[in-house]
Coordinates of C-alpha atoms in Angstrom, one line a residue:
M1177 CA -124.6 16.2 -14.7
R1178 CA -126.9 14.3 -16.8
K1179 CA -125.5 11.1 -18.4
T1180 CA -126.0 10.5 -22.3
L1181 CA -128.2 7.5 -23.3
F1182 CA -125.2 5.8 -24.7
E1183 CA -123.4 5.8 -21.2
H1184 CA -126.7 5.0 -19.6
F1185 CA -126.9 1.6 -21.5
K1186 CA -122.9 1.1 -21.1
I1187 CA -123.5 1.1 -17.4
K1188 CA -126.4 -1.3 -17.6
N1189 CA -124.3 -3.7 -19.6
D1190 CA -121.3 -3.3 -17.4
T1191 CA -123.5 -4.4 -14.3
A1192 CA -125.0 -7.2 -16.3
D1193 CA -121.5 -8.7 -17.2
G1194 CA -120.5 -8.5 -13.7
C1195 CA -123.4 -10.4 -12.4
M1196 CA -122.8 -13.1 -14.9
R1197 CA -119.3 -13.6 -14.1
F1198 CA -120.0 -13.7 -10.6
A1199 CA -122.7 -16.5 -11.3
L1200 CA -120.1 -18.6 -13.3
R1201 CA -117.5 -18.1 -10.4
L1202 CA -120.3 -19.1 -8.0
S1203 CA -121.2 -22.4 -10.1
A1204 CA -117.8 -23.3 -10.6
G1205 CA -117.0 -23.2 -6.9
L1206 CA -120.2 -25.1 -6.0
L1207 CA -119.2 -27.9 -8.6
A1208 CA -115.7 -28.3 -6.9
A1209 CA -117.1 -28.5 -3.3
L1210 CA -119.6 -31.3 -4.5
V1211 CA -116.7 -33.3 -6.3
L1212 CA -114.6 -33.1 -3.3
L1213 CA -117.4 -34.1 -1.0
A1214 CA -118.1 -37.1 -3.2
A1215 CA -114.6 -38.1 -3.2
G1216 CA -114.6 -38.0 0.8
C1217 CA -117.5 -40.2 1.1
K1218 CA -116.2 -42.7 -1.1
G1219 CA -113.0 -43.0 0.7
K1220 CA -114.8 -43.4 4.1
N1221 CA -117.5 -45.9 2.9
S1222 CA -116.0 -47.6 -0.1
S1223 CA -117.2 -51.0 -1.0
T1224 CA -116.6 -53.7 -3.6
M1225 CA -119.4 -54.6 -6.0
P1226 CA -119.5 -58.4 -6.4
D1227 CA -120.4 -58.1 -10.3
V1228 CA -117.1 -56.3 -10.8
T1229 CA -114.8 -57.9 -8.3
L1230 CA -111.5 -59.3 -9.8
P1231 CA -110.8 -62.9 -10.0
P1232 CA -108.2 -64.8 -7.9
H1233 CA -104.5 -63.9 -9.1
G1234 CA -103.6 -66.1 -11.9
F1235 CA -107.0 -66.6 -13.6
P1236 CA -108.2 -64.0 -16.0
A1237 CA -111.7 -62.5 -15.8
D1238 CA -114.5 -64.2 -17.5
S1239 CA -115.1 -62.0 -21.0
T1240 CA -117.4 -62.3 -23.9
D1241 CA -114.2 -62.0 -26.0
S1242 CA -112.3 -65.0 -24.5
T1243 CA -111.0 -67.4 -26.8
A1244 CA -113.4 -70.3 -27.3
G1245 CA -112.0 -73.6 -25.7
T1246 CA -109.9 -72.1 -23.1
S1247 CA -110.0 -74.0 -19.8
Y1248 CA -108.6 -73.8 -16.4
P1249 CA -107.7 -76.1 -13.7
T1250 CA -110.6 -78.2 -12.1
A1251 CA -110.6 -80.0 -8.6
D1252 CA -110.3 -83.3 -11.0
A1253 CA -107.3 -81.8 -12.8
A1254 CA -105.6 -81.0 -9.4
S1255 CA -106.3 -84.4 -8.0
T1256 CA -104.6 -85.9 -11.0
I1257 CA -101.5 -83.8 -10.8
D1258 CA -101.2 -84.5 -6.9
A1259 CA -101.4 -88.4 -7.6
V1260 CA -98.0 -88.0 -9.9
P1261 CA -95.6 -89.8 -7.4
T1262 CA -92.9 -87.8 -6.1
G1263 CA -89.9 -88.5 -4.1
G1264 CA -87.1 -89.4 -6.3
I1265 CA -85.9 -89.7 -10.2
V1266 CA -87.3 -92.5 -12.2
H1267 CA -84.2 -94.1 -14.3
Y1268 CA -84.4 -96.3 -17.3
D1269 CA -81.9 -98.4 -19.0
A1270 CA -81.1 -98.3 -22.7
L1271 CA -84.0 -100.8 -23.5
G1272 CA -86.6 -98.4 -21.9
K1273 CA -87.1 -100.7 -18.9
E1274 CA -87.4 -99.0 -15.3
I1275 CA -84.3 -99.6 -12.9
R1276 CA -86.0 -101.0 -9.8
G1277 CA -82.9 -102.0 -7.9
T1278 CA -79.3 -102.9 -7.7
E1279 CA -79.9 -106.6 -9.3
H1280 CA -81.8 -104.8 -12.3
F1281 CA -78.9 -105.7 -15.0
E1282 CA -78.5 -109.4 -14.0
Q1283 CA -81.5 -110.2 -16.2
Y1284 CA -79.4 -109.3 -19.4
L1285 CA -76.8 -112.0 -18.6
Q1286 CA -76.9 -115.8 -19.1
F1287 CA -74.3 -118.4 -18.5
A1288 CA -73.9 -121.2 -20.9
N1289 CA -71.7 -124.4 -21.7
F1290 CA -69.9 -124.2 -18.6
R1291 CA -67.6 -127.4 -17.8
V1292 CA -65.3 -128.3 -15.2
F1293 CA -62.0 -130.2 -15.6
E1294 CA -58.9 -131.5 -14.5
E1295 CA -55.7 -130.9 -16.0
G1296 CA -52.5 -131.9 -14.3
D1297 CA -52.7 -131.0 -10.6
G1298 CA -55.4 -128.4 -11.3
T1299 CA -59.0 -128.0 -11.3
F1300 CA -60.4 -125.6 -14.1
V1301 CA -63.6 -124.2 -15.5
D1302 CA -64.4 -122.7 -18.8
G1303 CA -67.8 -121.3 -20.1
M1304 CA -69.4 -118.2 -21.7
V1305 CA -71.8 -115.5 -20.5
I1306 CA -74.2 -114.0 -23.0
N1307 CA -74.9 -110.3 -22.7
S1308 CA -78.3 -109.3 -24.4
Y1309 CA -78.0 -105.8 -23.1
P1310 CA -77.0 -103.2 -25.9
E1311 CA -74.1 -101.8 -23.9
T1312 CA -70.9 -103.3 -22.1
L1313 CA -71.7 -104.6 -18.3
F1314 CA -69.4 -104.8 -15.6
C1315 CA -69.4 -107.4 -12.7
A1316 CA -67.6 -110.0 -10.9
V1317 CA -68.8 -113.8 -10.8
N1318 CA -67.9 -116.4 -8.1
I1319 CA -68.3 -120.2 -8.9
I1320 CA -69.1 -122.1 -5.9
F1321 CA -69.1 -125.9 -5.2
T1322 CA -70.9 -127.9 -2.9
D1323 CA -71.4 -131.6 -2.0
T1324 CA -75.0 -132.6 -1.6
M1325 CA -76.0 -133.8 2.0
E1326 CA -78.9 -135.9 3.3
G1327 CA -81.8 -133.7 3.5
G1328 CA -81.1 -131.7 0.5
S1329 CA -78.7 -129.1 1.8
G1330 CA -75.3 -128.5 0.6
A1331 CA -71.9 -128.3 2.1
F1332 CA -69.3 -126.0 0.7
I1333 CA -66.4 -127.4 -0.9
A1334 CA -64.5 -125.0 -2.9
S1335 CA -64.7 -121.6 -4.8
G1336 CA -63.0 -119.8 -7.4
S1337 CA -63.2 -116.3 -9.2
M1338 CA -64.3 -116.3 -13.0
Q1339 CA -61.8 -114.3 -15.1
S1340 CA -62.4 -112.8 -18.7
A1341 CA -60.2 -113.6 -21.6
D1342 CA -57.5 -110.9 -20.6
G1343 CA -57.2 -112.3 -17.1
S1344 CA -59.2 -109.7 -15.2
F1345 CA -61.5 -110.7 -12.2
M1346 CA -63.4 -107.5 -13.3
L1347 CA -65.4 -108.8 -16.1
K1348 CA -65.9 -106.5 -18.8
L1349 CA -68.8 -108.2 -20.8
E1350 CA -69.4 -106.8 -24.5
P1351 CA -72.9 -107.4 -26.0
G1352 CA -73.0 -110.9 -27.4
E1353 CA -70.9 -113.8 -26.0
N1354 CA -67.9 -113.6 -23.7
L1355 CA -65.7 -116.4 -22.8
L1356 CA -64.8 -116.9 -19.0
F1357 CA -62.5 -119.3 -17.2
A1358 CA -61.5 -119.9 -13.5
T1359 CA -58.9 -121.9 -11.7
V1360 CA -60.1 -123.6 -8.5
L1361 CA -57.7 -124.3 -5.8
T1362 CA -58.7 -127.6 -3.9
D1363 CA -57.7 -131.4 -3.6
T1364 CA -61.2 -132.5 -4.0
A1365 CA -62.4 -133.7 -7.3
L1366 CA -65.0 -131.4 -8.5
T1367 CA -66.2 -132.9 -11.9
D1368 CA -69.3 -134.5 -10.5
K1369 CA -70.0 -131.9 -7.8
P1370 CA -72.8 -129.2 -8.5
F1371 CA -71.9 -125.7 -8.6
T1372 CA -73.6 -122.2 -8.7
L1373 CA -72.6 -119.1 -10.2
E1374 CA -73.1 -116.0 -8.1
F1375 CA -72.6 -112.3 -8.9
D1376 CA -70.3 -110.4 -6.4
A1377 CA -72.7 -108.3 -4.3
S1378 CA -69.9 -105.5 -3.7
V1379 CA -69.6 -105.0 -7.4
G1380 CA -73.0 -105.7 -8.8
V1381 CA -73.7 -105.6 -12.5
Q1382 CA -73.7 -102.0 -13.9
P1383 CA -73.3 -100.7 -17.6
G1384 CA -70.0 -98.9 -18.5
H1385 CA -68.2 -97.0 -21.1

């Protein structure tokens, strides 16, 4: 049976469309295969390019958009930081002086106007201590009498503990002048003997509130 002219052209168009669809499918398949092949090659032979390697952790990558003036630690800066002394907390007193030892606060106490006198059968001492520190200081003070011997050494004669105005042997010294007194138990005349005032090391001199 003879096909009409219209049917003849329709068959040719259907054939062309089929060929075109087949070519498109073949191209898509080839493209997918190439992508998979490239991915497989990269996974097996991956490498880092020096010009895009990320900087060490904690340091941002160089950029032309970086803020001007930004700086990072250098070797000199690191050595300066390491040079800061470690090993303890540094303490300062109320006047900003570094406390270096247990005798630090002794520098703020000055003894003045001490006299030794006898009254009745007793020997007594009175005087004052001036506290130049802006806070109350606590301490204990002993007065020690010696008798000078040949060669300049002194032999112990007697001693006593200084007391504050309230009779306490633990001295509470307010800023300014503080009156002190002591009773020395001895049968030896002391009015012409040298003496020294010594802080009790077991108490020290410390600020208090």
